[in-house]
PDB file of C-alpha atoms in Angstrom:
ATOM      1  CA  UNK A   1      -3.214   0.480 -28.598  1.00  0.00           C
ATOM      2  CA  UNK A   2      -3.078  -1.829 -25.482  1.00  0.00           C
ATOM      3  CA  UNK A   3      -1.520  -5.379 -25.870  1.00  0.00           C
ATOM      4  CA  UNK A   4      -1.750  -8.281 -23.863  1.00  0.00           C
ATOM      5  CA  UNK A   5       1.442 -10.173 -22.776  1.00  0.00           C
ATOM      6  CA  UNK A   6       1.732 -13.817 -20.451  1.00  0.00           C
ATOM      7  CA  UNK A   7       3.442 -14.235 -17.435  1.00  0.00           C
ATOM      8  CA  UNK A   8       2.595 -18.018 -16.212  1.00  0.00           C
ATOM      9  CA  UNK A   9       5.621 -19.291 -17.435  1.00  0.00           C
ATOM     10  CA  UNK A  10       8.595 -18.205 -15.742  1.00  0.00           C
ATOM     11  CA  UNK A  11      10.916 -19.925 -18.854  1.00  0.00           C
ATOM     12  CA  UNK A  12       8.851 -18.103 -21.391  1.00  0.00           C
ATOM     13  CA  UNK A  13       8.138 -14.520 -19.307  1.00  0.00           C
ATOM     14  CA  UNK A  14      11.152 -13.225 -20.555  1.00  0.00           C
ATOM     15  CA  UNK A  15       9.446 -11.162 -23.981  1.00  0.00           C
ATOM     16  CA  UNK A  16       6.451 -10.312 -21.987  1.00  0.00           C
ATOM     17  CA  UNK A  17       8.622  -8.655 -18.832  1.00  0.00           C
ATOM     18  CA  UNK A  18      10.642  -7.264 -21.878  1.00  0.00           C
ATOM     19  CA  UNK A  19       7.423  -5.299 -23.622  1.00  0.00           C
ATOM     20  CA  UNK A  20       6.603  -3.711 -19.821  1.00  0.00           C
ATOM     21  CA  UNK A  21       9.919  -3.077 -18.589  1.00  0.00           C
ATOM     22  CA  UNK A  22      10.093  -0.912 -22.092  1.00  0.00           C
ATOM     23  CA  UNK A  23       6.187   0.527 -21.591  1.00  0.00           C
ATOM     24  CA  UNK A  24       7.407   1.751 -18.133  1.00  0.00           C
ATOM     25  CA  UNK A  25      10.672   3.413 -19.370  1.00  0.00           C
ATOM     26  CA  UNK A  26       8.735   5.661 -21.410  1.00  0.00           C
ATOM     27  CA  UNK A  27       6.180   6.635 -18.929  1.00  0.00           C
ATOM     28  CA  UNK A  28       3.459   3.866 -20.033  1.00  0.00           C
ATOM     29  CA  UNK A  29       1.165   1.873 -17.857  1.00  0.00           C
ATOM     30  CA  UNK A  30       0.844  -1.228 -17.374  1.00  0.00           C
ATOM     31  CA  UNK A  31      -1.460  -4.185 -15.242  1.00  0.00           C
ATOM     32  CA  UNK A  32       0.288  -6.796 -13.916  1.00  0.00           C
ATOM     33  CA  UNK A  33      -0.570  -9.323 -11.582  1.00  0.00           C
ATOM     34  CA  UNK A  34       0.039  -9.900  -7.846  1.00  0.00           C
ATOM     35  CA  UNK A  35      -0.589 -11.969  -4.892  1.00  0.00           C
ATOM     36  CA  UNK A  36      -3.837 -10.026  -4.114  1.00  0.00           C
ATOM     37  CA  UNK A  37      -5.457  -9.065  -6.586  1.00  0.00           C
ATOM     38  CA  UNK A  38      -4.547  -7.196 -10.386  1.00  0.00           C
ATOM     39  CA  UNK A  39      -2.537  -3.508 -10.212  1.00  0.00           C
ATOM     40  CA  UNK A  40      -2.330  -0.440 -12.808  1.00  0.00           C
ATOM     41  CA  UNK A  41       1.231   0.372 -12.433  1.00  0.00           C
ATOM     42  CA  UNK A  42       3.173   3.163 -13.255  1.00  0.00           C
ATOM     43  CA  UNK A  43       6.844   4.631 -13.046  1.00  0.00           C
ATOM     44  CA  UNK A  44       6.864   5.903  -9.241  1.00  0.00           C
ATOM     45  CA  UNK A  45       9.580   8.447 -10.354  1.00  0.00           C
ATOM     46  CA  UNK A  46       7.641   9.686 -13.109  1.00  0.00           C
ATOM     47  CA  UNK A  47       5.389  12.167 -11.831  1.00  0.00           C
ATOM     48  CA  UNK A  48       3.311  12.816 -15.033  1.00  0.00           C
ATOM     49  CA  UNK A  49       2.833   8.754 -14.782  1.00  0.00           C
ATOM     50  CA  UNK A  50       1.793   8.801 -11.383  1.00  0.00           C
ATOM     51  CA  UNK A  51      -1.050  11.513 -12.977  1.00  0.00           C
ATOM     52  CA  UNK A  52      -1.938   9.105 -15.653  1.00  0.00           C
ATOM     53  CA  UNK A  53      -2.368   6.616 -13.284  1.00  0.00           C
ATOM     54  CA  UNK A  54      -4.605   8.693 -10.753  1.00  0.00           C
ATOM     55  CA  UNK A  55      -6.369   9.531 -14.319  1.00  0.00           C
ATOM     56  CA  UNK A  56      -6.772   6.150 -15.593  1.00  0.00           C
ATOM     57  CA  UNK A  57      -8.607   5.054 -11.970  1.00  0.00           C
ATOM     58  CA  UNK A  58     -10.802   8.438 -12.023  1.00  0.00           C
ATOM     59  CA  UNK A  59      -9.207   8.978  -8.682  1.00  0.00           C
ATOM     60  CA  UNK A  60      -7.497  12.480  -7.533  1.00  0.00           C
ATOM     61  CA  UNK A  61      -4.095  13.509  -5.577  1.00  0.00           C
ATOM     62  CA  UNK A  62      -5.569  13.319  -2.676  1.00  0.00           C
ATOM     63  CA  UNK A  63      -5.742   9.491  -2.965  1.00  0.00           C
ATOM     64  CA  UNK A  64      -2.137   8.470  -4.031  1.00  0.00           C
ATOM     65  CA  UNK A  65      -1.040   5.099  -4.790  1.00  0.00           C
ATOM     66  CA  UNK A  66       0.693   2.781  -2.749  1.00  0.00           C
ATOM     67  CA  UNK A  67       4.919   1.586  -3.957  1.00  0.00           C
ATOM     68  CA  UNK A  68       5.203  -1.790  -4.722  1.00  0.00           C
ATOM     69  CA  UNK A  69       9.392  -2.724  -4.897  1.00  0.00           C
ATOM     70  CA  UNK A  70      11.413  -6.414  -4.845  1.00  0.00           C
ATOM     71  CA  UNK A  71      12.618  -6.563  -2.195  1.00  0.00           C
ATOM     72  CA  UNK A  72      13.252  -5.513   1.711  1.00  0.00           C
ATOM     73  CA  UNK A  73      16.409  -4.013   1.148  1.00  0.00           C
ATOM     74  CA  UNK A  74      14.467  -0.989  -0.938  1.00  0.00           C
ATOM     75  CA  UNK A  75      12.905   0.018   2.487  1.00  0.00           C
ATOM     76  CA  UNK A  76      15.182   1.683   3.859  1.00  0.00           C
ATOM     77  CA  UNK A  77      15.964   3.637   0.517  1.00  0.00           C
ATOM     78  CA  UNK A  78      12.389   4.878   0.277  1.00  0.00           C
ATOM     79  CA  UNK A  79      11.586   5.703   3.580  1.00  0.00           C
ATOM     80  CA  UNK A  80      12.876   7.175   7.036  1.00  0.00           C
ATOM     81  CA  UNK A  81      11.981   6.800  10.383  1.00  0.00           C
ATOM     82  CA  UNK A  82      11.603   3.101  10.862  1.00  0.00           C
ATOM     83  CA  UNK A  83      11.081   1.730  14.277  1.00  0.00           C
ATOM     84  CA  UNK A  84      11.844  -1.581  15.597  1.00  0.00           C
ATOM     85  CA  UNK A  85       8.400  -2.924  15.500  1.00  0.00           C
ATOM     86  CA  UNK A  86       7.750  -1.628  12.258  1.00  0.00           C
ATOM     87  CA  UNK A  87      10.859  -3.797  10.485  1.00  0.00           C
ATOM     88  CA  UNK A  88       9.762  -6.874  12.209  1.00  0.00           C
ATOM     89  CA  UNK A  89       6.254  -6.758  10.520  1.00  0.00           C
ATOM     90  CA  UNK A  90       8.330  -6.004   7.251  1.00  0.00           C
ATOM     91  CA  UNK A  91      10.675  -8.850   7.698  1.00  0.00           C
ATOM     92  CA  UNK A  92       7.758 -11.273   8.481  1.00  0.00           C
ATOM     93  CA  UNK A  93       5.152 -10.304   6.202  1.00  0.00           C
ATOM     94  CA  UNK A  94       7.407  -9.208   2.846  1.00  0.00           C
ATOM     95  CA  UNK A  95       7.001 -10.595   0.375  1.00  0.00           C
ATOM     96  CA  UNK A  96       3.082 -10.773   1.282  1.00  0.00           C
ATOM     97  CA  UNK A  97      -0.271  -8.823   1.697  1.00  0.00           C
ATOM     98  CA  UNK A  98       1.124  -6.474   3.886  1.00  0.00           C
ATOM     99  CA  UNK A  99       1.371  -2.771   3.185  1.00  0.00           C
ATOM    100  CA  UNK A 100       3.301  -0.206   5.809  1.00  0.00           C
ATOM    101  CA  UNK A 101       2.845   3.187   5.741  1.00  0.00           C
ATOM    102  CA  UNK A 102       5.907   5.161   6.697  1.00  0.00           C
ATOM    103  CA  UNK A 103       7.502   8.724   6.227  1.00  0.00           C
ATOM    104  CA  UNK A 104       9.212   9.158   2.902  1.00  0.00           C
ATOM    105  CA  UNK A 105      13.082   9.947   2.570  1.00  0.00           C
ATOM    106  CA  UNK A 106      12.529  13.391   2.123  1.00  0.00           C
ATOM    107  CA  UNK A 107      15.118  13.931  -0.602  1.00  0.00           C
ATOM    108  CA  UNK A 108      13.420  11.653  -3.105  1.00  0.00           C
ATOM    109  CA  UNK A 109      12.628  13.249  -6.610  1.00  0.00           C
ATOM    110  CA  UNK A 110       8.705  12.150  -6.944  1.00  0.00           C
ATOM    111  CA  UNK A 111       5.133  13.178  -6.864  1.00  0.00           C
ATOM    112  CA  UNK A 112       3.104  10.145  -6.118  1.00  0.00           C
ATOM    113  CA  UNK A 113      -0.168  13.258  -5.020  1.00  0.00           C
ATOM    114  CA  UNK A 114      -0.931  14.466  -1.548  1.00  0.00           C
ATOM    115  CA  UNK A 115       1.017  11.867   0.712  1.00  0.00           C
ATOM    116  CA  UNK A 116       1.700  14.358   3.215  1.00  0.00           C
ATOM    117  CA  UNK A 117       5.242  13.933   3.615  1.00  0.00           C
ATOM    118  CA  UNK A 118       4.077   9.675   3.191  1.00  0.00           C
ATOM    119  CA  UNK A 119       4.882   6.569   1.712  1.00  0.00           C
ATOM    120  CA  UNK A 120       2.821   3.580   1.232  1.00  0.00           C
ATOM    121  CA  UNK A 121       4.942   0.164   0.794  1.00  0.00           C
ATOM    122  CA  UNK A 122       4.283  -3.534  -0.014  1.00  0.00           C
ATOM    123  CA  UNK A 123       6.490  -6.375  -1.521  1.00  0.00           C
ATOM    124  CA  UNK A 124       4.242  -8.754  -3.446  1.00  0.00           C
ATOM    125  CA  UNK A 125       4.596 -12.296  -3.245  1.00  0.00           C
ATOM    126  CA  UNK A 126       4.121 -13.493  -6.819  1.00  0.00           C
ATOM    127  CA  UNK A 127       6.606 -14.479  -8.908  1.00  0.00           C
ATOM    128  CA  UNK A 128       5.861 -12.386 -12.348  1.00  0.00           C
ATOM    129  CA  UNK A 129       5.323  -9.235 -10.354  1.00  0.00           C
ATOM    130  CA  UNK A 130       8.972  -9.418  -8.758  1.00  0.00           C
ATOM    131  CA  UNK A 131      10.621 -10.381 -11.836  1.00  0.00           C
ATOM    132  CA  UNK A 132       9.243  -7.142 -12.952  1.00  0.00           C
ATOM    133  CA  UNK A 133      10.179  -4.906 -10.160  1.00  0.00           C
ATOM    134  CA  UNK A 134      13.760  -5.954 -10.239  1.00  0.00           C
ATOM    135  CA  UNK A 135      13.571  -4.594 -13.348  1.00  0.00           C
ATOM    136  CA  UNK A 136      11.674  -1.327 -13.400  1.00  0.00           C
ATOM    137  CA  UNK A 137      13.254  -0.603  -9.477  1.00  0.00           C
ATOM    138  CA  UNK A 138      10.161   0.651  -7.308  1.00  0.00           C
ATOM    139  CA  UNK A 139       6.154   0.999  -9.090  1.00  0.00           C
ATOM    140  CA  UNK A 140       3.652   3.111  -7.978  1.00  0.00           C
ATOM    141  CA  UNK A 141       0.471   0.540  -8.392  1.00  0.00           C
ATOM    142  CA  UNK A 142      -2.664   0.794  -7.401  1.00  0.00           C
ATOM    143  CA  UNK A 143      -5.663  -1.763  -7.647  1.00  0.00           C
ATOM    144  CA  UNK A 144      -6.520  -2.438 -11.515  1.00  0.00           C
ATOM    145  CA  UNK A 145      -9.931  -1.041 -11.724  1.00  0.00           C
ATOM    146  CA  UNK A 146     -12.197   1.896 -12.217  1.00  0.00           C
ATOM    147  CA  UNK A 147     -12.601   3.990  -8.794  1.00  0.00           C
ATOM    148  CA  UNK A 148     -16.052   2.208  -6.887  1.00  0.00           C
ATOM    149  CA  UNK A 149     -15.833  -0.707  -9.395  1.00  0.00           C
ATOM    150  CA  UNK A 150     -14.522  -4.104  -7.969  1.00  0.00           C
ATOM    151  CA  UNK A 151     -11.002  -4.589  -7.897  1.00  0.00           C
ATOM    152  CA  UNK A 152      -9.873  -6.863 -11.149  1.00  0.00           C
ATOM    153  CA  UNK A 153      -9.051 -10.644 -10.255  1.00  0.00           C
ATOM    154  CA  UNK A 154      -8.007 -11.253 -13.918  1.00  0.00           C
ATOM    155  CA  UNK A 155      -6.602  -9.418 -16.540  1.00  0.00           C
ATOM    156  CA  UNK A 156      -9.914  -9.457 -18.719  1.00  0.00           C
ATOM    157  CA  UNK A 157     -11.900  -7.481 -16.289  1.00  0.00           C
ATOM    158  CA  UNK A 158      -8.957  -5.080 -15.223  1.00  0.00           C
ATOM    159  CA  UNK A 159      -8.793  -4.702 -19.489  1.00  0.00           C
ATOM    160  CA  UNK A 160     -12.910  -3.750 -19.464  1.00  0.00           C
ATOM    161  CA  UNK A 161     -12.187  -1.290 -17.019  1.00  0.00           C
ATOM    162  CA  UNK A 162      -9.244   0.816 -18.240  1.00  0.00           C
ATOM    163  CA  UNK A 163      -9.067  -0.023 -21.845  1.00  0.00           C
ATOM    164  CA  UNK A 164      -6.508   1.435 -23.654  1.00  0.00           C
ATOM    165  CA  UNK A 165      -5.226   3.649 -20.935  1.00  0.00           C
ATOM    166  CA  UNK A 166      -2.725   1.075 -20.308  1.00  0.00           C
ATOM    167  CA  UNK A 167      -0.181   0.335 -22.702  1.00  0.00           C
ATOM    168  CA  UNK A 168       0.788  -3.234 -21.379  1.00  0.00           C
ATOM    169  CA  UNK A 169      -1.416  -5.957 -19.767  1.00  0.00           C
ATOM    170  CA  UNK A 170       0.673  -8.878 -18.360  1.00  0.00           C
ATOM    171  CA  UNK A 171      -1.886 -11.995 -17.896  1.00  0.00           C
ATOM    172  CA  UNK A 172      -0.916 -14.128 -15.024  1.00  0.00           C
ATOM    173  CA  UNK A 173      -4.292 -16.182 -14.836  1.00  0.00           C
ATOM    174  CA  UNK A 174      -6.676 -15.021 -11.689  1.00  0.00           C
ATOM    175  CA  UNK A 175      -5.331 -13.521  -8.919  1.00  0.00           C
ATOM    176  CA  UNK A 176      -4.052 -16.013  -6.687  1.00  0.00           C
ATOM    177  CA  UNK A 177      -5.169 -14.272  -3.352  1.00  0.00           C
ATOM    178  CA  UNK A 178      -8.330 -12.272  -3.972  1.00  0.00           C
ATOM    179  CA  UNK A 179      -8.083 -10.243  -0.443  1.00  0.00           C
ATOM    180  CA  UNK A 180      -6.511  -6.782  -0.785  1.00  0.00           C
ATOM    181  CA  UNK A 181      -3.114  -6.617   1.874  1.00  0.00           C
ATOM    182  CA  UNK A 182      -3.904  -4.948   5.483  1.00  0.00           C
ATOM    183  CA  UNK A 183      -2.246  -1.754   5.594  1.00  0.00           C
ATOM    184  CA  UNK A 184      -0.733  -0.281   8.943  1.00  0.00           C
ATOM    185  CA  UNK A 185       0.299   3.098   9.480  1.00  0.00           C
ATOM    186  CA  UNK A 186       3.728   3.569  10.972  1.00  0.00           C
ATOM    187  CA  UNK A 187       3.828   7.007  11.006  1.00  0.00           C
ATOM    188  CA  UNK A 188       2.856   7.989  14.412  1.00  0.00           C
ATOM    189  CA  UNK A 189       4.035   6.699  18.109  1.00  0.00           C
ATOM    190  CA  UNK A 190       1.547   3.368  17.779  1.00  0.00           C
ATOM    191  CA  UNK A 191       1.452   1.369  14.347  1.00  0.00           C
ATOM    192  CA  UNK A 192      -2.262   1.064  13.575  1.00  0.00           C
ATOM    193  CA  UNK A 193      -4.495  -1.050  10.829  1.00  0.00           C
ATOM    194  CA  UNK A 194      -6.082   1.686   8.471  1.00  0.00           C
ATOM    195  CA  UNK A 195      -7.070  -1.567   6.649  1.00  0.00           C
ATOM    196  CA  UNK A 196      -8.033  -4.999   7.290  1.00  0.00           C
ATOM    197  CA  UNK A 197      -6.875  -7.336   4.498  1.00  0.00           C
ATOM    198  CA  UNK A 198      -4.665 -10.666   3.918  1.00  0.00           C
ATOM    199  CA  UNK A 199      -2.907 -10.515   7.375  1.00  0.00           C
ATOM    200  CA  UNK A 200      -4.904 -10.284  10.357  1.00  0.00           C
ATOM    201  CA  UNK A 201      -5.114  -8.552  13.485  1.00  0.00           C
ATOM    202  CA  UNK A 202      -3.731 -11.234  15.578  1.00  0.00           C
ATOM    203  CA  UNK A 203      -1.047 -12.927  13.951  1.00  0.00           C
ATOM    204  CA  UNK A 204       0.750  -9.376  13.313  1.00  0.00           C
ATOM    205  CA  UNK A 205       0.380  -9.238  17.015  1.00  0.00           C
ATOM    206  CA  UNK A 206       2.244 -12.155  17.719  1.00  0.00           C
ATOM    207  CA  UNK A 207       5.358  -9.691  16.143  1.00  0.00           C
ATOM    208  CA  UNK A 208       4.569  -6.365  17.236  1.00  0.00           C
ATOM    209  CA  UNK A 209       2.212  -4.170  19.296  1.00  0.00           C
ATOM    210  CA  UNK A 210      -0.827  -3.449  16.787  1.00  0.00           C
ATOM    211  CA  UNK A 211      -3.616  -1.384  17.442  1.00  0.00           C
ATOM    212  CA  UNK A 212      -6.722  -2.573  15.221  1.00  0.00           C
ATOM    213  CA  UNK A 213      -9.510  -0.298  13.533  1.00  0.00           C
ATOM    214  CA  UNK A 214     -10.891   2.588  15.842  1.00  0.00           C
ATOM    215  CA  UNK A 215      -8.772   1.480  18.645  1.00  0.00           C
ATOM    216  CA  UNK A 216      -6.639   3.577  20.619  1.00  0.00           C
ATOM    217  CA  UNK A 217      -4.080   3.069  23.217  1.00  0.00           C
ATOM    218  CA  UNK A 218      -4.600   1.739  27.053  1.00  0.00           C
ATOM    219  CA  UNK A 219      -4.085   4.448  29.322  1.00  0.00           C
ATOM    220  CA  UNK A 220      -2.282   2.616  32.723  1.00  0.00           C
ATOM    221  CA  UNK A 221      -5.084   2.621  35.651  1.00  0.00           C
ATOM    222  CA  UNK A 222      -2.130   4.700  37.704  1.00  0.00           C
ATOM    223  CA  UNK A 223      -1.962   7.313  35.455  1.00  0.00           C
ATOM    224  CA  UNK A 224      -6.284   7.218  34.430  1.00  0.00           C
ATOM    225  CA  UNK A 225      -7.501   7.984  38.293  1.00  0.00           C
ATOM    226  CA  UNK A 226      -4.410  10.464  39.537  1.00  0.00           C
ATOM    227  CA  UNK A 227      -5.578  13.352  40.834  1.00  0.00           C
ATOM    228  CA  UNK A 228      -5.530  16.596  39.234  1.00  0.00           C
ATOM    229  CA  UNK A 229      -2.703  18.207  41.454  1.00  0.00           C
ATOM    230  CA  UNK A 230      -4.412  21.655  40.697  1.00  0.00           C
ATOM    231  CA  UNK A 231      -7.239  20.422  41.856  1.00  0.00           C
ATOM    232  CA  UNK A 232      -8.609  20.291  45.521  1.00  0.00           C
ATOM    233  CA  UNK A 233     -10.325  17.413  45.012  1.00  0.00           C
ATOM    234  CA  UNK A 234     -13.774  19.038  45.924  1.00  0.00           C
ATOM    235  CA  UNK A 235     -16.504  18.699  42.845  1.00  0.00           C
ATOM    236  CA  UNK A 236     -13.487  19.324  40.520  1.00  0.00           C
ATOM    237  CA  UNK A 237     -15.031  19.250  36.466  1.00  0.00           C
ATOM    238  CA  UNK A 238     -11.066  18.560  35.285  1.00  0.00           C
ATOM    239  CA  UNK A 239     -11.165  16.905  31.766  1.00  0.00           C
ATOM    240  CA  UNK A 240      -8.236  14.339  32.094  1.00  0.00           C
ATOM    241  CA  UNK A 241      -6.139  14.697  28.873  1.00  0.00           C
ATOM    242  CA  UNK A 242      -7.096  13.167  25.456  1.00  0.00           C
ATOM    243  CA  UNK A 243      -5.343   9.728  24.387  1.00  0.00           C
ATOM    244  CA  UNK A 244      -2.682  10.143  21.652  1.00  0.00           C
ATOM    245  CA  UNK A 245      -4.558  11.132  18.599  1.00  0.00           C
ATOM    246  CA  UNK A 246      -3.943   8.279  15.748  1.00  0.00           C
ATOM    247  CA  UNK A 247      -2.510   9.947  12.886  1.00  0.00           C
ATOM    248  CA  UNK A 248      -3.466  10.113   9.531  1.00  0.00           C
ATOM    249  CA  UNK A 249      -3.728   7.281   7.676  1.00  0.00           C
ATOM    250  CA  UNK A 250      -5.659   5.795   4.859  1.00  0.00           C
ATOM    251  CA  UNK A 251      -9.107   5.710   4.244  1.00  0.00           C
ATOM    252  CA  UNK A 252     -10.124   2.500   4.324  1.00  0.00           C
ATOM    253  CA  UNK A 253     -10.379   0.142   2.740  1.00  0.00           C
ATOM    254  CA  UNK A 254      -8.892   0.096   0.649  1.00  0.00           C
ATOM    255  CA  UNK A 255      -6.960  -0.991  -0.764  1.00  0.00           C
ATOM    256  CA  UNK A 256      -6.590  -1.819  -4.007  1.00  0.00           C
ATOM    257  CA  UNK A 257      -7.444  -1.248  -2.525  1.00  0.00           C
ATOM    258  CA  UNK A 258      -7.022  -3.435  -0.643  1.00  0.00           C
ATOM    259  CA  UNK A 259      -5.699  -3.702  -3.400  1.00  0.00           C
ATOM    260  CA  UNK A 260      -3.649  -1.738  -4.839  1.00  0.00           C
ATOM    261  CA  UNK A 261      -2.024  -4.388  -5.373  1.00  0.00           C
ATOM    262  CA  UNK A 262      -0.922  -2.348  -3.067  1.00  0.00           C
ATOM    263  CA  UNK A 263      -0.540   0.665  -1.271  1.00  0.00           C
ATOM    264  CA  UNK A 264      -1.852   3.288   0.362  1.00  0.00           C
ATOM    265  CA  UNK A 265      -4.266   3.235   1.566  1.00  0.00           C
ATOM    266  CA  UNK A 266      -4.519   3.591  -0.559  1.00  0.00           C
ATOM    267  CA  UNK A 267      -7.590  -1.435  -3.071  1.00  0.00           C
ATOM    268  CA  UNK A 268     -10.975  -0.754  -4.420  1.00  0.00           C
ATOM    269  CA  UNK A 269     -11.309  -0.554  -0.844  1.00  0.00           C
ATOM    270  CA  UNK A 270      -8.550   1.560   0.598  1.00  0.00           C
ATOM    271  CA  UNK A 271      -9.359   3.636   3.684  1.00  0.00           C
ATOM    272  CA  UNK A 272      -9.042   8.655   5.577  1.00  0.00           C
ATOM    273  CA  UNK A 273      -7.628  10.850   8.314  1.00  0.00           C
ATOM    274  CA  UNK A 274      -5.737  13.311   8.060  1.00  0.00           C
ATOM    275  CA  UNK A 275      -2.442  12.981   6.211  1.00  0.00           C
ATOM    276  CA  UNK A 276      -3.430   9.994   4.107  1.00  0.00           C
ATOM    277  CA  UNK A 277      -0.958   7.969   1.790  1.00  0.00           C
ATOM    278  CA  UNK A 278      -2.287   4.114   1.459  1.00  0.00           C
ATOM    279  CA  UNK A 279      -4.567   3.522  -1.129  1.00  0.00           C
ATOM    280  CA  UNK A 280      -8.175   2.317  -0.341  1.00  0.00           C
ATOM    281  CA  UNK A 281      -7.802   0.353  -3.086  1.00  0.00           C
ATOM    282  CA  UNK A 282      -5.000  -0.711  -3.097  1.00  0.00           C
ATOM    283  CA  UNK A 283      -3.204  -3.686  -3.432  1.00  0.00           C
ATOM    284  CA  UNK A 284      -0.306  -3.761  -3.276  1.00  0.00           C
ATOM    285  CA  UNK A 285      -0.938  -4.374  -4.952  1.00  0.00           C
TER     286      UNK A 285
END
């Protein structure tokens, strides 16, 4: 049997955080909301969980969920790898709508589905949802709704659509921000959108070189019209080499979504190449 807890009241939270910390611990779900939209959240080292989750959403492993944790410091503890560019979008956009995808520490005991060696992360900026995650440590969440249903924007709907699947609702009111969080992959030699969300295009390229949807990397004119040295020169049907191929991301667009109220990309719009860990649905959520 599900319950229903509130969280709009920081000086009156406590009981409420209380009943999901405890839902968590024993491998419960629970919605809670975020600065996108509403998340189904689960115990990201708790693999059967993680399945419940996936369950819950009608979604499979080849769609896993996106981490939400508190704070900036987890990053480094969850994931490897992480270039220059890629921490300055962190350290701007955390906490925010803003979901990185980067390669997981390898040695970490979880099974959050087919990530591909992947990690999909996002620190959300809403009060409830980081009291919370300081303490439960790192969620796996995904958007709160039913897989092609819209992602909820208040607990009632996110309650129509999973039901008693989840153990614990925590009602913050609506969902402040409504947008699921844009989702870059930083798992390759260029960080690219997989999904356009809360933080656009431009202002993440006032911190970092960004490539947006579909777009790849400027070859220099030098390098575009040099000659083939094998080549004479004379009628020559040389194919000059491919641009770097993006790699995998998430299918878009999701987010929880966009949203899950999170990722990866995977909100009930999360985005799919081929080694996929954001949530199209995701929020970040």
């Amino acid at each position: 049997m599900s319950s229903v807890h509130p969280v709009t009241d920081p000086n009156a939270w406590g009981s409420s955080i209380d009943e999901a910390v405890n839902a968590v611990s024993r491998g419960g779900l629970i919605v809670l909301p975020t600065d996108t939209v509403y998340g189904i959240g689960a115990d990201a080292f708790d693999a059967q969980a993680v399945a419940a989750l996936l369950a819950a959403k009608g979604r499979g492993r080849q769609m896993p969920p996106p981490v939400l944790v508190p704070d900036t410091l987890t990053l480094d503890g969850l994931a490897t790898d992480v270039s220059a560019d890629a921490r300055a979008l962190v350290e701007t956009f955390w906490p925010g709508g803003f979901t990185i995808i980067l390669p997981a520490q390898p040695s970490l005991a979880w099974d959050l589905g087919e990530t591909h060696g992947t990690v999909a992360l996002r620190m959300p900026d809403h009060p409830a949802a980081l009291a919370l995650l300081r303490r439960t440590g790192p969620l796996a969440v995904s958007s709160a709704n039913a897989t092609g249903r819209p992602a909820a924007l208040d607990v009632t709907a996110a309650q129509e659509q999973l039901g008693d699947s989840v153990t614990v609702y925590l009602d913050g009111g609506d969902a402040p921000g409504g947008v699921a969080s844009t989702i870059v992959d930083a798992t390759g030699p260029h960080l690219r959108v997989v999904r356009e969300g809360a933080v656009s295009l431009e202002r993440m390229r006032e911190i970092a070189p960004v490539l947006g949807l579909g777009e790849e990397p400027q070859v220099p004119d030098d390098e575009a019209q040099a000659p083939d040295p094998a080549s004479d020169g004379a009628g020559s049907d040389d194919v000059p080499p491919a641009d770097d191929v993006p790699p995998a991301g998430d299918a878009p667009p999701a987010g929880d979504a966009p949203a899950e109220p999170g990722l990866v990309a995977a909100p009930s719009t999360d985005p799919a190449p081929t080694a996929t860990t954001s949530d199209p649905e995701a929020n970040d959520g």
